[in-house]
Amino acid sequence: MQDLVTSTRTDTQDASAPAHAKHAGEVTREAARRRTFAVISHPDAGKSTLTEALALHAQVITEAGAVHGKAGRRSTVSDWMEMEKARGISITSAALQFEYDGHVINLVDTPGHSDFSEDTYRVLSAVDAAVMLVDAAKGLEPQTLKLFRVCKARGIPVITVINKWDRPGLDALALMEEIQNEIRLVPTPLTWPVGIAGDFRGVLDRRTGDYVAYQRTAGGATRAPEEWMGAEAAGLREGDPWFAAVEEAELLSSDGADHDQDLFLSGFTTPVLFASAISNFGVAMLLDTLVELAPPAAAFRHGEEQDGDGRPLQVRDVAAPFSAFVFKVQAGMDTNHRDRVAFARVCSGVFERGMVATHAQTGRPFATKYAQAIFGRERAVIDTAYPGDIVGLVNANALRIGDTIYLDEPVQFPPIATFAPEHFAVATAKDSGRFKQFRRGIDQLDGEGVVQVLRSDLRGNQSPVLAAVGPMQFEVAIARMESEFGAPIKLETLGYTQARRTDAASAAELDSVRGIEVMSRNDGTLLVLAPDKWRISVIERDHPDLTLEPLLAGDR
Ligand code: G4P
């Protein structure tokens, strides 16, 4: 993709200084102009349409429709797997980078289906902000509420976009109330719609009081022209819908729903925009909001020491030597080349292709010869990347999710927490003669986070338990074990729905409790599997001294 940004640097500093010190000013400048974010939404809210519209505005692609992974659409680029095509979902994630208004926007893709919400959760660990996309007709939907709450719990700044305002939908004030009640984020609309859902004429810019009138273009294929005018002209042109919008906007102000940058950055409030992604309404406003309000790439936390909320205290400044962490590993993206790509977010310093970094988990050197920007089917070589950028490291067989690579000053970022799986199944090789392939495949899927793999002495290595947040993860595992590793598997569902973390001391005692099972993950975590919450409560009541923790803080 020739439009992808590949920056070159200029060496003007003292040649005797260490490499990272030479680049410190440049890195700080580059980090400050990065905006790295992900769009989270429930399926069909319009994430792909919005991605296309954003890319169109930034003119990365010239024709809407070239990004999408939906079945039946022309030139879909993220359907590497047959299953994705058949279901019209996008499982694989990558990043789209483009320049806008002197800034570099990194849009990290997230899977469209809630069964893959754990992938989305991992993406959230690699971004500095999230755009929460809500369908105006449906409001917040239960299956994605969890992700929105994760943003709130982790203090990730969230910009809310109410989409499909061109279609009949819920009342705008009612939607604001829902966000406040369900996620406990205080909505502070930046714009307010003129015209009810289904009669979208434009928006009132609440900060200036101006009116932005939208004009339709055929099929939404080009940027929609916007017309800015003052309140008086707006009143004359639109009449009642304009006055209704002004009245509601005043009501919001008297309710304290005005934007406050500090409260937004600390995750208490969410600026709201109204849009119609399909007609390209409100898209430029979203880009402007990202540039103006979303935080730039900043220092990353690491280290053992923790603050009161259990967060590590040390930070790796963006100008420190190069470091990056892996938030996604994906194999089989290109059926012609059986490669394995580790997606890493640059946290500090300059990434330069060809550099030999250190893999923190093993202490081994890691050569970065093959680095790519990957979005859909498009790939471009990345020579240089800065904090906030996403680098696809090809053939990174040693790297697993959560791993760190660094240069010079050692650093290891904390592992990415996992969702509690809710579906469990014993996997066995259909053909016992292909056990080697079976084991290799299962390990690979584990390393990529396709499923969690649990083992116990009791069940043995021949029949690990696969654990998933959504059942579709199992379908991916079955398909890939057969097509990629030549080791078809049988899955036998287990009747558990709950998982809690425990420790070795408690595990010994829990082993003798009936109806539950203790298993271990590759990262050493011990999990207690139970059929239902009720069983967990009984154990907690009968054995108050035993450790039974939720996998994610606040997840019960
Ligand atoms: P997703 O990635 O979040 O799953 O959603 P996607 O963009 O695929 O959008 C889901 C459906 O909603 C699509 O219709 C899309 O055209 C439509 N859509 C997206 N944004 C808007 C909008 O602002 N207004 C209206 N009215 N519709 C919108 P579809 O019929 O499922 O697919 P297609 O035939 O249009 O491709």
PDB file of C-alpha atoms in Angstrom, residues 7-271:
ATOM      1  CA  SER A   7       9.055   7.973   7.775  1.00  0.00           C
ATOM      2  CA  THR A   8      12.718   8.645   7.317  1.00  0.00           C
ATOM      3  CA  ARG A   9      14.814  10.314   9.935  1.00  0.00           C
ATOM      4  CA  THR A  10      17.438  12.969   9.824  1.00  0.00           C
ATOM      5  CA  ASP A  11      20.576  12.693  11.906  1.00  0.00           C
ATOM      6  CA  THR A  12      21.530  16.096  13.121  1.00  0.00           C
ATOM      7  CA  GLN A  13      22.522  15.255  16.673  1.00  0.00           C
ATOM      8  CA  ASP A  14      25.874  14.549  18.306  1.00  0.00           C
ATOM      9  CA  ALA A  15      27.403  11.454  16.715  1.00  0.00           C
ATOM     10  CA  SER A  16      29.053  10.354  19.971  1.00  0.00           C
ATOM     11  CA  ALA A  17      25.768  10.122  21.936  1.00  0.00           C
ATOM     12  CA  PRO A  18      24.078   6.697  22.325  1.00  0.00           C
ATOM     13  CA  ALA A  19      21.752   5.907  19.429  1.00  0.00           C
ATOM     14  CA  HIS A  20      18.530   6.445  21.382  1.00  0.00           C
ATOM     15  CA  ALA A  21      19.735   9.752  22.864  1.00  0.00           C
ATOM     16  CA  LYS A  22      20.513  10.992  19.367  1.00  0.00           C
ATOM     17  CA  HIS A  23      16.913  10.338  18.358  1.00  0.00           C
ATOM     18  CA  ALA A  24      15.193  11.395  21.589  1.00  0.00           C
ATOM     19  CA  GLY A  25      13.868  14.718  20.265  1.00  0.00           C
ATOM     20  CA  GLU A  26      12.713  13.150  17.026  1.00  0.00           C
ATOM     21  CA  VAL A  27      11.021  10.248  18.818  1.00  0.00           C
ATOM     22  CA  THR A  28       9.215  12.567  21.218  1.00  0.00           C
ATOM     23  CA  ARG A  29       7.996  14.660  18.297  1.00  0.00           C
ATOM     24  CA  GLU A  30       6.865  11.640  16.311  1.00  0.00           C
ATOM     25  CA  ALA A  31       5.135  10.078  19.339  1.00  0.00           C
ATOM     26  CA  ALA A  32       3.290  13.345  19.967  1.00  0.00           C
ATOM     27  CA  ARG A  33       1.742  13.273  16.500  1.00  0.00           C
ATOM     28  CA  ARG A  34       0.623   9.629  16.738  1.00  0.00           C
ATOM     29  CA  ARG A  35      -3.011   8.755  17.472  1.00  0.00           C
ATOM     30  CA  THR A  36      -3.405   5.023  17.932  1.00  0.00           C
ATOM     31  CA  PHE A  37      -6.933   3.764  18.442  1.00  0.00           C
ATOM     32  CA  ALA A  38      -9.334   0.904  17.825  1.00  0.00           C
ATOM     33  CA  VAL A  39     -13.026   0.871  16.962  1.00  0.00           C
ATOM     34  CA  ILE A  40     -15.109  -1.349  19.176  1.00  0.00           C
ATOM     35  CA  SER A  41     -18.713  -2.101  18.407  1.00  0.00           C
ATOM     36  CA  HIS A  42     -21.262  -4.834  18.218  1.00  0.00           C
ATOM     37  CA  PRO A  43     -21.545  -6.641  14.869  1.00  0.00           C
ATOM     38  CA  ASP A  44     -23.361  -4.670  12.176  1.00  0.00           C
ATOM     39  CA  ALA A  45     -23.035  -1.311  13.948  1.00  0.00           C
ATOM     40  CA  GLY A  46     -20.989  -0.193  10.937  1.00  0.00           C
ATOM     41  CA  LYS A  47     -17.356  -0.662  11.979  1.00  0.00           C
ATOM     42  CA  SER A  48     -16.202  -1.727   8.534  1.00  0.00           C
ATOM     43  CA  THR A  49     -18.194   1.040   6.869  1.00  0.00           C
ATOM     44  CA  LEU A  50     -16.661   3.588   9.245  1.00  0.00           C
ATOM     45  CA  THR A  51     -13.152   2.217   8.633  1.00  0.00           C
ATOM     46  CA  GLU A  52     -13.708   2.611   4.913  1.00  0.00           C
ATOM     47  CA  ALA A  53     -15.015   6.123   5.422  1.00  0.00           C
ATOM     48  CA  LEU A  54     -12.045   7.099   7.604  1.00  0.00           C
ATOM     49  CA  ALA A  55      -9.632   5.684   5.075  1.00  0.00           C
ATOM     50  CA  LEU A  56     -11.494   7.465   2.304  1.00  0.00           C
ATOM     51  CA  HIS A  57     -11.242  10.765   4.139  1.00  0.00           C
ATOM     52  CA  ALA A  58      -7.562  10.228   4.584  1.00  0.00           C
ATOM     53  CA  GLN A  59      -7.478   9.060   0.962  1.00  0.00           C
ATOM     54  CA  VAL A  60      -5.673   5.863   1.721  1.00  0.00           C
ATOM     55  CA  ILE A  61      -8.121   4.140  -0.534  1.00  0.00           C
ATOM     56  CA  THR A  62      -9.829   5.857  -3.371  1.00  0.00           C
ATOM     57  CA  GLU A  63     -13.018   3.926  -3.447  1.00  0.00           C
ATOM     58  CA  ALA A  64     -15.132   2.879  -0.487  1.00  0.00           C
ATOM     59  CA  GLY A  65     -15.386  -0.911  -0.354  1.00  0.00           C
ATOM     60  CA  ALA A  66     -11.742  -1.881  -0.518  1.00  0.00           C
ATOM     61  CA  VAL A  67     -11.227  -2.504   3.185  1.00  0.00           C
ATOM     62  CA  HIS A  68     -14.213  -4.550   4.129  1.00  0.00           C
ATOM     63  CA  GLY A  69     -14.315  -8.260   4.933  1.00  0.00           C
ATOM     64  CA  LYS A  70     -18.007  -8.887   4.374  1.00  0.00           C
ATOM     65  CA  ALA A  71     -19.228 -11.855   2.383  1.00  0.00           C
ATOM     66  CA  GLY A  72     -20.263 -11.032  -1.113  1.00  0.00           C
ATOM     67  CA  ARG A  73     -18.633  -7.639  -1.245  1.00  0.00           C
ATOM     68  CA  ARG A  74     -16.255  -6.938  -4.006  1.00  0.00           C
ATOM     69  CA  SER A  75     -12.558  -6.782  -3.303  1.00  0.00           C
ATOM     70  CA  THR A  76     -12.767  -7.772   0.297  1.00  0.00           C
ATOM     71  CA  VAL A  77      -9.320  -7.817   1.778  1.00  0.00           C
ATOM     72  CA  SER A  78      -9.493  -9.306   5.231  1.00  0.00           C
ATOM     73  CA  ASP A  79     -10.974 -12.709   4.437  1.00  0.00           C
ATOM     74  CA  TRP A  80      -7.888 -14.867   4.454  1.00  0.00           C
ATOM     75  CA  MET A  81      -9.821 -17.718   5.850  1.00  0.00           C
ATOM     76  CA  GLU A  82     -12.648 -19.481   4.118  1.00  0.00           C
ATOM     77  CA  MET A  83     -14.615 -19.312   7.329  1.00  0.00           C
ATOM     78  CA  GLU A  84     -14.414 -15.577   7.402  1.00  0.00           C
ATOM     79  CA  LYS A  85     -15.785 -15.470   3.879  1.00  0.00           C
ATOM     80  CA  ALA A  86     -18.603 -17.832   4.658  1.00  0.00           C
ATOM     81  CA  ARG A  87     -19.671 -15.978   7.767  1.00  0.00           C
ATOM     82  CA  GLY A  88     -18.868 -12.507   6.600  1.00  0.00           C
ATOM     83  CA  ILE A  89     -16.818 -11.728   9.656  1.00  0.00           C
ATOM     84  CA  SER A  90     -13.312 -10.533  10.075  1.00  0.00           C
ATOM     85  CA  ILE A  91     -11.315 -12.560  12.570  1.00  0.00           C
ATOM     86  CA  THR A  92      -7.875 -11.324  11.824  1.00  0.00           C
ATOM     87  CA  SER A  93      -6.608  -7.988  13.035  1.00  0.00           C
ATOM     88  CA  ALA A  94      -4.089  -5.618  11.615  1.00  0.00           C
ATOM     89  CA  ALA A  95      -3.537  -1.912  11.470  1.00  0.00           C
ATOM     90  CA  LEU A  96      -4.230   0.839   9.013  1.00  0.00           C
ATOM     91  CA  GLN A  97      -1.915   3.828   9.110  1.00  0.00           C
ATOM     92  CA  PHE A  98      -2.501   7.134   7.426  1.00  0.00           C
ATOM     93  CA  GLU A  99      -1.583  10.745   7.696  1.00  0.00           C
ATOM     94  CA  TYR A 100      -4.206  13.336   8.571  1.00  0.00           C
ATOM     95  CA  ASP A 101      -3.719  16.999   9.305  1.00  0.00           C
ATOM     96  CA  GLY A 102      -0.037  16.605  10.174  1.00  0.00           C
ATOM     97  CA  HIS A 103      -0.761  13.628  12.435  1.00  0.00           C
ATOM     98  CA  VAL A 104      -0.243   9.907  11.968  1.00  0.00           C
ATOM     99  CA  ILE A 105      -3.373   7.903  12.642  1.00  0.00           C
ATOM    100  CA  ASN A 106      -3.006   4.213  13.497  1.00  0.00           C
ATOM    101  CA  LEU A 107      -6.336   2.430  13.337  1.00  0.00           C
ATOM    102  CA  VAL A 108      -5.926  -1.025  14.822  1.00  0.00           C
ATOM    103  CA  ASP A 109      -8.523  -3.430  13.488  1.00  0.00           C
ATOM    104  CA  THR A 110     -10.656  -5.534  15.818  1.00  0.00           C
ATOM    105  CA  PRO A 111     -12.672  -8.648  15.024  1.00  0.00           C
ATOM    106  CA  GLY A 112     -16.297  -7.994  14.215  1.00  0.00           C
ATOM    107  CA  HIS A 113     -17.830 -10.806  16.236  1.00  0.00           C
ATOM    108  CA  SER A 114     -18.279 -10.874  19.993  1.00  0.00           C
ATOM    109  CA  ASP A 115     -17.033 -14.486  20.107  1.00  0.00           C
ATOM    110  CA  PHE A 116     -13.627 -12.988  19.469  1.00  0.00           C
ATOM    111  CA  SER A 117     -13.906 -10.302  22.122  1.00  0.00           C
ATOM    112  CA  GLU A 118     -10.743 -11.574  23.748  1.00  0.00           C
ATOM    113  CA  ASP A 119      -8.829 -10.580  20.588  1.00  0.00           C
ATOM    114  CA  THR A 120     -10.426  -7.163  20.830  1.00  0.00           C
ATOM    115  CA  TYR A 121      -9.444  -6.968  24.463  1.00  0.00           C
ATOM    116  CA  ARG A 122      -5.819  -7.632  23.526  1.00  0.00           C
ATOM    117  CA  VAL A 123      -5.989  -4.929  20.871  1.00  0.00           C
ATOM    118  CA  LEU A 124      -7.155  -2.540  23.579  1.00  0.00           C
ATOM    119  CA  SER A 125      -3.858  -3.131  25.373  1.00  0.00           C
ATOM    120  CA  ALA A 126      -2.066  -1.739  22.310  1.00  0.00           C
ATOM    121  CA  VAL A 127      -4.044   1.454  21.744  1.00  0.00           C
ATOM    122  CA  ASP A 128      -4.223   4.831  23.440  1.00  0.00           C
ATOM    123  CA  ALA A 129      -7.927   5.426  22.825  1.00  0.00           C
ATOM    124  CA  ALA A 130     -11.042   3.630  21.632  1.00  0.00           C
ATOM    125  CA  VAL A 131     -13.926   4.670  19.440  1.00  0.00           C
ATOM    126  CA  MET A 132     -17.148   3.111  20.659  1.00  0.00           C
ATOM    127  CA  LEU A 133     -19.487   2.743  17.736  1.00  0.00           C
ATOM    128  CA  VAL A 134     -23.173   2.458  18.572  1.00  0.00           C
ATOM    129  CA  ASP A 135     -26.043   1.714  16.197  1.00  0.00           C
ATOM    130  CA  ALA A 136     -28.601   4.478  16.743  1.00  0.00           C
ATOM    131  CA  ALA A 137     -31.479   2.025  16.411  1.00  0.00           C
ATOM    132  CA  LYS A 138     -30.103  -0.624  18.756  1.00  0.00           C
ATOM    133  CA  GLY A 139     -28.286   1.283  21.467  1.00  0.00           C
ATOM    134  CA  LEU A 140     -25.838  -0.696  23.581  1.00  0.00           C
ATOM    135  CA  GLU A 141     -25.964  -4.423  23.070  1.00  0.00           C
ATOM    136  CA  PRO A 142     -25.188  -6.884  25.845  1.00  0.00           C
ATOM    137  CA  GLN A 143     -22.462  -8.885  24.118  1.00  0.00           C
ATOM    138  CA  THR A 144     -20.181  -5.895  23.692  1.00  0.00           C
ATOM    139  CA  LEU A 145     -20.990  -4.111  26.943  1.00  0.00           C
ATOM    140  CA  LYS A 146     -18.187  -6.109  28.508  1.00  0.00           C
ATOM    141  CA  LEU A 147     -15.629  -4.473  26.192  1.00  0.00           C
ATOM    142  CA  PHE A 148     -16.971  -1.016  26.829  1.00  0.00           C
ATOM    143  CA  ARG A 149     -16.772  -1.662  30.554  1.00  0.00           C
ATOM    144  CA  VAL A 150     -13.172  -2.875  30.099  1.00  0.00           C
ATOM    145  CA  CYS A 151     -12.315   0.510  28.575  1.00  0.00           C
ATOM    146  CA  LYS A 152     -13.939   2.257  31.482  1.00  0.00           C
ATOM    147  CA  ALA A 153     -12.236  -0.006  34.055  1.00  0.00           C
ATOM    148  CA  ARG A 154      -8.833   0.448  32.423  1.00  0.00           C
ATOM    149  CA  GLY A 155      -9.259   4.182  32.012  1.00  0.00           C
ATOM    150  CA  ILE A 156      -8.926   4.024  28.205  1.00  0.00           C
ATOM    151  CA  PRO A 157     -10.335   7.269  26.824  1.00  0.00           C
ATOM    152  CA  VAL A 158     -13.418   6.491  24.733  1.00  0.00           C
ATOM    153  CA  ILE A 159     -14.921   8.599  21.961  1.00  0.00           C
ATOM    154  CA  THR A 160     -18.499   7.549  21.229  1.00  0.00           C
ATOM    155  CA  VAL A 161     -19.948   7.645  17.737  1.00  0.00           C
ATOM    156  CA  ILE A 162     -23.681   7.168  17.321  1.00  0.00           C
ATOM    157  CA  ASN A 163     -23.926   5.738  13.819  1.00  0.00           C
ATOM    158  CA  LYS A 164     -26.721   5.270  11.259  1.00  0.00           C
ATOM    159  CA  TRP A 165     -28.449   8.519  12.216  1.00  0.00           C
ATOM    160  CA  ASP A 166     -29.795   8.532   8.640  1.00  0.00           C
ATOM    161  CA  ARG A 167     -32.131   5.720   9.682  1.00  0.00           C
ATOM    162  CA  PRO A 168     -35.009   5.739  12.182  1.00  0.00           C
ATOM    163  CA  GLY A 169     -33.604   5.047  15.625  1.00  0.00           C
ATOM    164  CA  LEU A 170     -33.758   5.824  19.319  1.00  0.00           C
ATOM    165  CA  ASP A 171     -34.070   9.269  20.792  1.00  0.00           C
ATOM    166  CA  ALA A 172     -30.697  11.011  21.165  1.00  0.00           C
ATOM    167  CA  LEU A 173     -31.233  11.926  24.831  1.00  0.00           C
ATOM    168  CA  ALA A 174     -32.356   8.368  25.613  1.00  0.00           C
ATOM    169  CA  LEU A 175     -29.127   7.057  24.040  1.00  0.00           C
ATOM    170  CA  MET A 176     -27.082   9.390  26.253  1.00  0.00           C
ATOM    171  CA  GLU A 177     -28.906   8.101  29.303  1.00  0.00           C
ATOM    172  CA  GLU A 178     -28.220   4.511  28.299  1.00  0.00           C
ATOM    173  CA  ILE A 179     -24.468   5.153  28.004  1.00  0.00           C
ATOM    174  CA  GLN A 180     -24.426   6.816  31.386  1.00  0.00           C
ATOM    175  CA  ASN A 181     -26.415   4.051  33.088  1.00  0.00           C
ATOM    176  CA  GLU A 182     -24.852   1.012  31.438  1.00  0.00           C
ATOM    177  CA  ILE A 183     -21.177   1.966  31.265  1.00  0.00           C
ATOM    178  CA  ARG A 184     -21.068   4.739  33.827  1.00  0.00           C
ATOM    179  CA  LEU A 185     -19.310   6.981  31.354  1.00  0.00           C
ATOM    180  CA  VAL A 186     -20.733  10.486  31.333  1.00  0.00           C
ATOM    181  CA  PRO A 187     -21.546  11.400  27.718  1.00  0.00           C
ATOM    182  CA  THR A 188     -20.439  14.899  26.726  1.00  0.00           C
ATOM    183  CA  PRO A 189     -21.737  15.354  23.155  1.00  0.00           C
ATOM    184  CA  LEU A 190     -19.483  17.497  20.969  1.00  0.00           C
ATOM    185  CA  THR A 191     -22.178  17.604  18.337  1.00  0.00           C
ATOM    186  CA  TRP A 192     -25.923  17.280  18.552  1.00  0.00           C
ATOM    187  CA  PRO A 193     -28.033  16.031  15.635  1.00  0.00           C
ATOM    188  CA  VAL A 194     -30.279  18.383  13.747  1.00  0.00           C
ATOM    189  CA  GLY A 195     -33.235  16.261  12.700  1.00  0.00           C
ATOM    190  CA  ILE A 196     -34.351  13.076  14.446  1.00  0.00           C
ATOM    191  CA  ALA A 197     -32.842   9.687  13.553  1.00  0.00           C
ATOM    192  CA  GLY A 198     -33.983   9.024  10.004  1.00  0.00           C
ATOM    193  CA  ASP A 199     -34.008  12.738   9.112  1.00  0.00           C
ATOM    194  CA  PHE A 200     -30.326  13.608   9.484  1.00  0.00           C
ATOM    195  CA  ARG A 201     -29.723  17.155   8.239  1.00  0.00           C
ATOM    196  CA  GLY A 202     -26.547  18.030  10.033  1.00  0.00           C
ATOM    197  CA  VAL A 203     -25.142  18.667  13.482  1.00  0.00           C
ATOM    198  CA  LEU A 204     -24.933  21.523  15.930  1.00  0.00           C
ATOM    199  CA  ASP A 205     -21.307  21.966  17.005  1.00  0.00           C
ATOM    200  CA  ARG A 206     -21.871  22.399  20.737  1.00  0.00           C
ATOM    201  CA  ARG A 207     -18.553  24.126  21.336  1.00  0.00           C
ATOM    202  CA  THR A 208     -19.027  26.889  18.768  1.00  0.00           C
ATOM    203  CA  GLY A 209     -22.823  26.950  18.411  1.00  0.00           C
ATOM    204  CA  ASP A 210     -22.404  26.657  14.623  1.00  0.00           C
ATOM    205  CA  TYR A 211     -24.337  24.423  12.284  1.00  0.00           C
ATOM    206  CA  VAL A 212     -22.695  21.864  10.015  1.00  0.00           C
ATOM    207  CA  ALA A 213     -25.111  20.906   7.250  1.00  0.00           C
ATOM    208  CA  TYR A 214     -24.432  17.661   5.395  1.00  0.00           C
ATOM    209  CA  GLN A 215     -25.051  16.957   1.779  1.00  0.00           C
ATOM    210  CA  ARG A 216     -25.623  13.546   0.382  1.00  0.00           C
ATOM    211  CA  THR A 217     -23.446  12.110  -2.384  1.00  0.00           C
ATOM    212  CA  ALA A 218     -24.419   9.207  -4.592  1.00  0.00           C
ATOM    213  CA  GLY A 219     -23.824   5.953  -2.702  1.00  0.00           C
ATOM    214  CA  GLY A 220     -21.626   7.710  -0.142  1.00  0.00           C
ATOM    215  CA  ALA A 221     -18.681   6.908  -2.378  1.00  0.00           C
ATOM    216  CA  THR A 222     -17.030  10.281  -2.033  1.00  0.00           C
ATOM    217  CA  ARG A 223     -16.485  12.695   0.818  1.00  0.00           C
ATOM    218  CA  ALA A 224     -19.770  14.348   1.706  1.00  0.00           C
ATOM    219  CA  PRO A 225     -19.628  18.136   1.334  1.00  0.00           C
ATOM    220  CA  GLU A 226     -20.198  20.021   4.574  1.00  0.00           C
ATOM    221  CA  GLU A 227     -21.557  23.515   4.873  1.00  0.00           C
ATOM    222  CA  TRP A 228     -20.767  25.526   8.019  1.00  0.00           C
ATOM    223  CA  MET A 229     -23.016  28.384   9.086  1.00  0.00           C
ATOM    224  CA  GLY A 230     -23.909  30.437  12.142  1.00  0.00           C
ATOM    225  CA  ALA A 231     -26.972  29.900  14.355  1.00  0.00           C
ATOM    226  CA  GLU A 232     -29.107  32.513  12.658  1.00  0.00           C
ATOM    227  CA  ALA A 233     -28.619  31.118   9.184  1.00  0.00           C
ATOM    228  CA  ALA A 234     -29.226  27.627  10.551  1.00  0.00           C
ATOM    229  CA  GLY A 235     -32.510  28.684  12.115  1.00  0.00           C
ATOM    230  CA  LEU A 236     -33.659  30.231   8.860  1.00  0.00           C
ATOM    231  CA  ARG A 237     -32.670  27.187   6.865  1.00  0.00           C
ATOM    232  CA  GLU A 238     -33.833  24.318   9.084  1.00  0.00           C
ATOM    233  CA  GLY A 239     -36.537  25.857  11.272  1.00  0.00           C
ATOM    234  CA  ASP A 240     -37.931  23.617  14.026  1.00  0.00           C
ATOM    235  CA  PRO A 241     -35.337  20.798  13.907  1.00  0.00           C
ATOM    236  CA  TRP A 242     -32.611  23.414  14.476  1.00  0.00           C
ATOM    237  CA  PHE A 243     -34.433  25.031  17.426  1.00  0.00           C
ATOM    238  CA  ALA A 244     -35.127  21.606  18.936  1.00  0.00           C
ATOM    239  CA  ALA A 245     -31.398  20.777  18.700  1.00  0.00           C
ATOM    240  CA  VAL A 246     -30.443  24.095  20.332  1.00  0.00           C
ATOM    241  CA  GLU A 247     -32.898  23.478  23.160  1.00  0.00           C
ATOM    242  CA  GLU A 248     -31.621  19.969  23.819  1.00  0.00           C
ATOM    243  CA  ALA A 249     -28.018  21.136  23.678  1.00  0.00           C
ATOM    244  CA  GLU A 250     -28.801  23.743  26.339  1.00  0.00           C
ATOM    245  CA  LEU A 251     -30.448  21.060  28.433  1.00  0.00           C
ATOM    246  CA  LEU A 252     -27.248  19.012  28.200  1.00  0.00           C
ATOM    247  CA  SER A 253     -25.143  21.979  29.315  1.00  0.00           C
ATOM    248  CA  SER A 254     -27.347  22.603  32.332  1.00  0.00           C
ATOM    249  CA  ASP A 255     -26.805  18.909  33.144  1.00  0.00           C
ATOM    250  CA  GLY A 256     -23.019  19.400  33.084  1.00  0.00           C
ATOM    251  CA  ALA A 257     -22.601  17.338  29.901  1.00  0.00           C
ATOM    252  CA  ASP A 258     -19.889  19.584  28.443  1.00  0.00           C
ATOM    253  CA  HIS A 259     -16.507  18.331  27.342  1.00  0.00           C
ATOM    254  CA  ASP A 260     -13.712  18.409  29.917  1.00  0.00           C
ATOM    255  CA  GLN A 261     -10.369  17.167  28.584  1.00  0.00           C
ATOM    256  CA  ASP A 262      -9.038  15.921  31.942  1.00  0.00           C
ATOM    257  CA  LEU A 263     -12.185  13.960  32.726  1.00  0.00           C
ATOM    258  CA  PHE A 264     -12.141  12.459  29.227  1.00  0.00           C
ATOM    259  CA  LEU A 265      -8.478  11.417  29.480  1.00  0.00           C
ATOM    260  CA  SER A 266      -9.014   9.824  32.862  1.00  0.00           C
ATOM    261  CA  GLY A 267     -11.908   7.754  31.528  1.00  0.00           C
ATOM    262  CA  PHE A 268     -14.836   9.417  33.299  1.00  0.00           C
ATOM    263  CA  THR A 269     -16.514  11.084  30.345  1.00  0.00           C
ATOM    264  CA  THR A 270     -16.909  10.273  26.669  1.00  0.00           C
ATOM    265  CA  PRO A 271     -17.238  12.873  23.919  1.00  0.00           C
TER     266      PRO A 271
END
